[in-house]
């Protein structure tokens, strides 16, 4: 009787709370969806980098590609109805990034220019500075962690922490956020620059990573990749480029982590559209993990062929007994490994990196190796 009364009192209390509109914690977390749209265009500029971001009438241009692509970049922006560039960001002053920015400074109204604080010994650097000055502007050198609102989202400066003699290591990297979606652009940032980003304590996690330095092996360290854990990687490089970009090391890491890949050398210009909660793409990822330097990521050495034993005489029985023992041991101890839906590696866990655990399946390690899979360097 006492219990029943207690129960009724409990129900009444719940009813009153519900009527008062008190929502139980955890029953519906508020999501900060921006509701705005943001479009990220990875322009096919050949061997170089140029990314246009548009949101709520604002435009951000991150690098402008090489000289050879300068007129393409200007006409592409015009086709997207760009007349004013709110933020023009030069990752660093190498020709394949800064050249096209000069063309854009000449063709459009520009409000803010962001770049690294070093002097590059080239006439292009001088032309870029002249073009910035012609707008009555100066290049801004924001500190790591600086935040800017842009369109329906914002972007944060991730690097450079300090200026180095290496042009690439001075790259201005940014993280762009729109609601729940995020993109990281790192220019040609190298391992050192990436380590600074990881150590900065800034949140590097993202949905989409513009792979550093066109997929060179001097960028995309394990530490950085594990801090970013992107679902998609976009590589901007020229078909058959003389540097062999993207390099096998980088492609192997992306493959190991089950990161889906877009490549400008195979797919041309690629466009990602974010509505604040989901990203839609202009094309499916090519997921081609082949490197540009002739090596193939995940290529196996080929199976080691068995040599036929000389099973003559009395040794035959002993030999066969021995092989039976080995087979029995294999049966009982055969390690099971995880295979992801994409990629060329086998894993010790079903959710290594970015692999989809729902699509992963298990099989014996010997079978995986016979099929050409190799051990993932991250989880083995
Ligand atoms: Zn560079
Ligand atoms: Zn470059």
Coordinates of C-alpha atoms and ligand atoms in Angstrom, one line a residue:
X1 CA 0.0 0.0 0.0
X2 CA 2.8 2.3 0.9
X3 CA 4.6 1.3 -2.3
X4 CA 1.6 2.0 -4.4
X5 CA 1.2 5.4 -2.9
X6 CA 4.8 6.2 -3.6
X7 CA 4.4 5.0 -7.2
X8 CA 1.3 7.2 -7.7
X9 CA 3.2 10.1 -6.3
X10 CA 6.0 9.4 -8.7
X11 CA 3.7 9.4 -11.7
X12 CA 2.1 12.6 -10.6
X13 CA 5.4 14.3 -10.2
X14 CA 6.4 13.1 -13.7
X15 CA 3.1 14.4 -15.1
X16 CA 3.5 17.8 -13.5
X17 CA 7.1 18.1 -14.8
X18 CA 6.0 17.2 -18.3
X19 CA 3.1 19.7 -18.2
X20 CA 5.5 22.3 -17.0
X21 CA 7.5 21.6 -20.1
X22 CA 10.6 20.5 -18.4
X23 CA 12.6 18.4 -20.7
X24 CA 14.7 15.6 -19.2
X25 CA 18.4 16.1 -19.8
X26 CA 19.9 14.0 -22.6
X27 CA 16.5 13.5 -24.2
X28 CA 17.1 16.1 -26.9
X29 CA 20.5 17.8 -27.0
X30 CA 20.3 21.1 -28.8
X31 CA 22.2 21.1 -32.0
X32 CA 23.8 24.3 -33.2
X33 CA 22.8 24.0 -36.8
X34 CA 23.6 27.1 -38.7
X35 CA 21.0 26.3 -41.4
X36 CA 23.1 28.2 -43.8
X37 CA 24.8 26.7 -46.8
X38 CA 28.5 26.7 -47.6
X39 CA 30.0 25.6 -50.9
X40 CA 33.6 24.6 -51.2
X41 CA 35.1 24.4 -54.7
X42 CA 38.4 22.5 -55.1
X43 CA 39.5 24.0 -58.4
X44 CA 41.4 21.9 -60.9
X45 CA 44.5 24.1 -61.3
X46 CA 46.8 21.2 -62.3
X47 CA 49.9 21.1 -60.1
X48 CA 48.9 23.7 -57.5
X49 CA 46.1 24.6 -55.1
X50 CA 43.1 26.8 -55.3
X51 CA 39.9 26.6 -53.2
X52 CA 36.9 28.9 -53.4
X53 CA 34.4 29.0 -50.5
X54 CA 31.0 30.6 -50.8
X55 CA 28.5 31.2 -48.1
X56 CA 25.6 33.7 -47.7
X57 CA 27.0 36.0 -50.4
X58 CA 30.5 36.0 -49.0
X59 CA 33.5 34.6 -50.8
X60 CA 36.8 33.2 -49.5
X61 CA 39.7 32.3 -51.8
X62 CA 42.4 30.1 -50.4
X63 CA 45.3 30.1 -52.9
X64 CA 45.0 30.8 -56.6
X65 CA 47.0 28.0 -58.3
X66 CA 49.9 28.4 -60.7
X67 CA 50.4 30.9 -63.4
X68 CA 49.1 28.5 -66.0
X69 CA 45.8 28.3 -64.3
X70 CA 45.4 32.0 -63.5
X71 CA 42.9 32.8 -66.2
X72 CA 40.9 29.6 -65.4
X73 CA 40.6 30.7 -61.8
X74 CA 39.4 34.2 -62.6
X75 CA 36.8 32.9 -65.1
X76 CA 35.7 30.2 -62.7
X77 CA 35.1 32.8 -60.0
X78 CA 33.2 35.0 -62.5
X79 CA 31.0 32.0 -63.4
X80 CA 30.2 31.7 -59.6
X81 CA 29.1 35.4 -59.7
X82 CA 32.0 36.5 -57.5
X83 CA 32.7 40.2 -57.7
X84 CA 34.1 40.7 -54.3
X85 CA 36.4 38.5 -52.3
X86 CA 35.9 39.0 -48.6
X87 CA 39.0 36.9 -47.6
X88 CA 41.8 36.2 -49.9
X89 CA 44.2 33.8 -48.2
X90 CA 47.7 33.0 -49.5
X91 CA 48.9 29.8 -47.8
X92 CA 52.5 30.6 -48.8
X93 CA 54.3 32.4 -51.6
X94 CA 55.3 29.4 -53.8
X95 CA 54.4 29.9 -57.5
X96 CA 51.8 27.1 -57.6
X97 CA 49.7 28.8 -54.9
X98 CA 50.3 32.5 -55.2
X99 CA 50.4 33.1 -58.9
X100 CA 46.7 32.9 -59.5
X101 CA 46.0 35.2 -56.5
X102 CA 47.6 38.1 -58.4
X103 CA 45.2 37.6 -61.3
X104 CA 42.3 37.6 -58.8
X105 CA 43.6 40.7 -57.0
X106 CA 43.5 42.4 -60.4
X107 CA 40.1 41.2 -61.4
X108 CA 38.0 41.5 -58.2
X109 CA 37.4 43.8 -55.3
X110 CA 39.2 42.3 -52.3
X111 CA 38.5 43.2 -48.6
X112 CA 41.0 41.2 -46.6
X113 CA 44.3 39.5 -47.5
X114 CA 45.8 37.0 -45.1
X115 CA 49.3 35.4 -45.5
X116 CA 52.4 34.3 -43.8
X117 CA 54.9 36.9 -42.4
X118 CA 58.0 36.1 -44.5
X119 CA 59.6 37.4 -47.6
X120 CA 59.9 35.1 -50.5
X121 CA 62.9 35.7 -52.8
X122 CA 60.9 35.8 -56.1
X123 CA 59.6 38.4 -58.5
X124 CA 56.1 36.8 -58.0
X125 CA 56.3 37.7 -54.3
X126 CA 56.9 41.4 -55.3
X127 CA 54.0 41.3 -57.8
X128 CA 51.7 39.9 -55.2
X129 CA 52.6 42.5 -52.7
X130 CA 52.2 45.2 -55.3
X131 CA 48.7 43.9 -56.2
X132 CA 47.7 43.9 -52.5
X133 CA 49.0 47.5 -52.1
X134 CA 47.0 48.6 -55.2
X135 CA 43.9 47.7 -53.1
X136 CA 45.1 49.9 -50.3
X137 CA 45.6 46.8 -48.3
X138 CA 48.3 45.1 -46.3
X139 CA 48.8 41.4 -45.8
X140 CA 47.4 40.4 -42.4
X141 CA 49.4 37.8 -40.3
X142 CA 46.9 36.5 -37.8
X143 CA 48.1 34.5 -34.8
X144 CA 47.3 30.8 -34.4
X145 CA 43.8 30.5 -32.9
X146 CA 42.4 33.7 -34.4
X147 CA 38.8 33.3 -35.5
X148 CA 36.8 34.9 -38.2
X149 CA 33.1 34.7 -39.0
X150 CA 32.5 33.9 -42.6
X151 CA 29.0 33.4 -44.2
X152 CA 27.0 31.0 -42.1
X153 CA 30.1 29.7 -40.4
X154 CA 33.6 30.7 -39.3
X155 CA 37.2 29.9 -39.8
X156 CA 40.1 29.5 -37.4
X157 CA 43.8 30.0 -38.1
X158 CA 45.8 26.8 -37.4
X159 CA 49.3 27.8 -38.5
X160 CA 52.1 29.0 -38.9
X161 CA 53.2 29.1 -35.2
X162 CA 56.5 30.5 -36.2
X163 CA 58.4 31.5 -39.4
X164 CA 60.9 29.0 -40.8
X165 CA 63.4 29.2 -43.7
X166 CA 61.3 26.6 -45.5
X167 CA 58.6 28.2 -47.5
X168 CA 56.2 25.3 -47.2
X169 CA 56.5 25.2 -43.4
X170 CA 55.2 28.8 -43.2
X171 CA 51.8 27.7 -44.7
X172 CA 48.8 29.4 -43.3
X173 CA 46.4 26.6 -42.5
X174 CA 42.7 27.1 -41.6
X175 CA 39.8 25.1 -40.3
X176 CA 36.5 26.2 -41.8
X177 CA 33.3 25.3 -39.9
X178 CA 29.7 25.4 -41.0
X179 CA 27.4 24.0 -38.4
X180 CA 28.5 20.4 -37.8
X181 CA 30.6 20.3 -41.0
X182 CA 34.2 21.2 -41.1
X183 CA 37.1 21.5 -43.6
X184 CA 40.8 21.8 -43.0
X185 CA 43.2 23.4 -45.6
X186 CA 46.9 23.2 -44.9
X187 CA 48.5 24.5 -48.0
X188 CA 52.0 22.9 -48.3
X189 CA 52.4 22.5 -44.5
X190 CA 55.2 20.0 -43.7
X191 CA 55.6 17.5 -40.7
X192 CA 57.0 20.3 -38.4
X193 CA 54.2 22.6 -39.2
X194 CA 51.7 19.8 -38.6
X195 CA 53.3 19.0 -35.3
X196 CA 52.9 22.6 -34.2
X197 CA 49.2 22.3 -35.2
X198 CA 48.7 19.1 -33.2
X199 CA 50.5 20.6 -30.2
X200 CA 48.5 23.8 -30.3
X201 CA 45.6 22.0 -28.7
X202 CA 43.2 23.4 -31.4
X203 CA 40.5 21.0 -32.5
X204 CA 41.8 19.6 -35.9
X205 CA 39.0 17.1 -36.4
X206 CA 37.3 17.6 -39.7
X207 CA 35.1 16.0 -42.3
X208 CA 37.2 17.0 -45.3
X209 CA 40.9 17.5 -45.4
X210 CA 42.7 19.2 -48.3
X211 CA 45.7 17.0 -48.2
X212 CA 48.9 19.0 -47.6
X213 CA 51.5 19.6 -50.3
X214 CA 49.6 17.8 -53.1
X215 CA 50.0 14.5 -51.3
X216 CA 53.8 14.7 -50.8
X217 CA 55.4 12.3 -48.3
X218 CA 56.7 15.4 -46.4
X219 CA 53.2 16.2 -45.3
X220 CA 50.3 14.3 -43.7
X221 CA 52.0 12.7 -40.7
X222 CA 50.3 10.0 -38.7
X223 CA 49.9 12.3 -35.7
X224 CA 48.3 15.0 -37.8
X225 CA 46.0 12.5 -39.6
X226 CA 44.9 11.0 -36.4
X227 CA 44.0 14.4 -35.0
X228 CA 42.1 15.3 -38.1
X229 CA 40.5 11.9 -38.8
X230 CA 38.7 13.2 -41.9
X231 CA 36.1 11.2 -43.7
X232 CA 37.2 12.6 -47.1
X233 CA 40.6 13.7 -48.4
X234 CA 40.9 16.0 -51.4
X235 CA 44.2 15.9 -53.3
X236 CA 45.1 18.7 -55.7
X237 CA 47.8 17.8 -58.1
X238 CA 48.6 17.7 -61.8
X239 CA 48.2 14.5 -63.8
X240 CA 51.7 13.0 -64.4
X241 CA 53.4 15.8 -62.4
X242 CA 57.2 15.8 -62.2
X243 CA 57.2 15.4 -58.4
X244 CA 55.4 12.1 -58.3
X245 CA 52.6 13.6 -56.2
X246 CA 50.7 12.1 -54.5
X247 CA 53.4 10.0 -52.9
X248 CA 52.9 6.3 -51.9
X249 CA 53.5 7.0 -48.2
X250 CA 50.6 9.4 -48.0
X251 CA 48.2 7.3 -50.1
X252 CA 49.0 4.3 -47.9
X253 CA 48.1 6.3 -44.7
X254 CA 44.8 7.4 -46.3
X255 CA 44.0 3.9 -47.4
X256 CA 44.9 2.4 -44.0
X257 CA 42.5 4.8 -42.3
X258 CA 39.8 4.1 -44.8
X259 CA 39.6 7.8 -45.8
X260 CA 37.7 8.3 -49.0
X261 CA 39.7 10.1 -51.7
X262 CA 39.0 12.8 -54.3
X263 CA 41.7 13.7 -56.7
X264 CA 41.9 16.7 -59.0
X265 CA 44.3 14.9 -61.4
X266 CA 41.6 12.4 -62.1
X267 CA 38.4 14.1 -61.4
X268 CA 39.0 17.8 -62.3
X269 CA 37.2 20.4 -60.2
X270 CA 35.3 19.0 -57.2
X271 CA 32.6 20.8 -55.3
X272 CA 31.4 20.0 -51.8
X273 CA 28.2 21.6 -50.4
X274 CA 27.5 21.8 -46.7
X275 CA 24.1 22.6 -45.3
X276 CA 25.4 22.7 -41.7
X277 CA 24.7 19.0 -41.0
X278 CA 25.6 17.1 -44.2
X279 CA 28.0 17.4 -47.1
X280 CA 27.0 16.6 -50.6
X281 CA 29.5 16.2 -53.4
X282 CA 29.5 17.0 -57.1
X283 CA 30.9 13.5 -57.8
X284 CA 31.6 10.2 -56.0
X285 CA 35.1 9.8 -54.5
X286 CA 37.5 8.1 -56.9
X287 CA 39.2 6.2 -54.0
X288 CA 42.2 5.7 -56.2
X289 CA 45.1 5.2 -53.7
X290 CA 47.7 4.8 -56.5
X291 CA 50.7 7.1 -56.1
X292 CA 52.0 9.4 -58.7
X293 CA 55.6 8.1 -58.3
X294 CA 55.1 4.7 -59.8
X295 CA 54.6 2.9 -56.5
X296 CA 51.3 1.5 -55.7
X297 CA 50.0 1.8 -52.1
X298 CA 49.4 -1.5 -50.5
X299 CA 51.1 -3.4 -53.3
X300 CA 52.1 -6.8 -52.1
X301 CA 55.5 -8.4 -52.7
X302 CA 53.8 -11.4 -54.1
X303 CA 53.3 -14.6 -52.4
X304 CA 56.3 -16.6 -51.4
X305 CA 56.0 -19.8 -53.4
X306 CA 56.3 -23.1 -51.6
X307 CA 59.2 -25.3 -52.6
X308 CA 58.3 -28.9 -53.1
X309 CA 60.0 -31.0 -50.4
X310 CA 61.8 -34.1 -51.2
X311 CA 59.5 -36.5 -49.4
X312 CA 61.4 -39.7 -50.1
X313 CA 62.1 -42.5 -47.7
X314 CA 61.3 -42.5 -44.0
X315 CA 61.5 -38.7 -43.7
X316 CA 58.2 -38.5 -45.6
X317 CA 56.2 -39.7 -42.6
X318 CA 58.0 -37.4 -40.2
X319 CA 57.6 -34.4 -42.6
X320 CA 53.9 -35.0 -43.1
X321 CA 53.4 -35.4 -39.4
X322 CA 55.2 -32.1 -38.8
X323 CA 53.1 -30.3 -41.4
X324 CA 50.0 -31.7 -39.8
X325 CA 51.1 -30.3 -36.5
X326 CA 51.7 -26.9 -38.0
X327 CA 48.3 -27.0 -39.7
X328 CA 46.7 -27.9 -36.4
X329 CA 48.4 -25.1 -34.6
X330 CA 47.4 -22.7 -37.4
X331 CA 43.8 -23.8 -37.0
X332 CA 43.6 -23.1 -33.3
X333 CA 45.7 -19.9 -33.2
X334 CA 44.8 -18.4 -36.6
X335 CA 44.3 -14.7 -35.9
X336 CA 41.2 -13.1 -37.2
X337 CA 41.5 -9.7 -38.7
X338 CA 39.1 -7.0 -39.9
X339 CA 38.7 -6.0 -43.6
X340 CA 37.1 -2.7 -44.4
X341 CA 34.8 -2.0 -47.3
X342 CA 37.5 0.0 -49.0
X343 CA 41.2 0.0 -48.8
X344 CA 44.0 -2.5 -49.1
X345 CA 44.8 -3.2 -45.4
X346 CA 43.6 -5.6 -42.8
X347 CA 43.0 -4.3 -39.2
X348 CA 43.1 -5.6 -35.7
X349 CA 39.9 -3.6 -34.9
X350 CA 36.7 -3.0 -36.8
X351 CA 36.9 0.7 -36.5
X352 CA 40.4 1.7 -37.2
X353 CA 40.7 5.3 -38.4
X354 CA 37.7 6.1 -40.4
X355 CA 36.6 2.7 -41.5
X356 CA 32.9 1.9 -41.3
X357 CA 32.5 -0.8 -38.7
X358 CA 29.1 -1.8 -40.1
X359 CA 30.7 -2.7 -43.4
X360 CA 33.8 -4.4 -41.9
X361 CA 34.0 -8.1 -41.8
X362 CA 36.4 -10.7 -40.2
X363 CA 38.5 -13.4 -41.8
X364 CA 41.6 -15.4 -40.9
X365 CA 44.8 -13.4 -41.4
X366 CA 46.2 -16.0 -43.8
X367 CA 43.2 -15.6 -46.0
X368 CA 43.5 -11.8 -45.9
X369 CA 47.1 -12.0 -46.9
X370 CA 46.4 -14.5 -49.7
X371 CA 43.9 -11.9 -51.1
X372 CA 46.6 -9.3 -51.1
X373 CA 45.7 -7.3 -48.0
X374 CA 48.5 -6.1 -45.8
X375 CA 48.7 -5.3 -42.1
X376 CA 47.6 -1.7 -41.3
X377 CA 50.5 0.1 -39.9
X378 CA 48.3 2.0 -37.5
X379 CA 46.7 -0.8 -35.6
X380 CA 49.2 -3.6 -36.0
Ligands
LIG1 ZN1 55.0 25.1 -51.6
LIG2 ZN1 52.4 23.6 -53.6

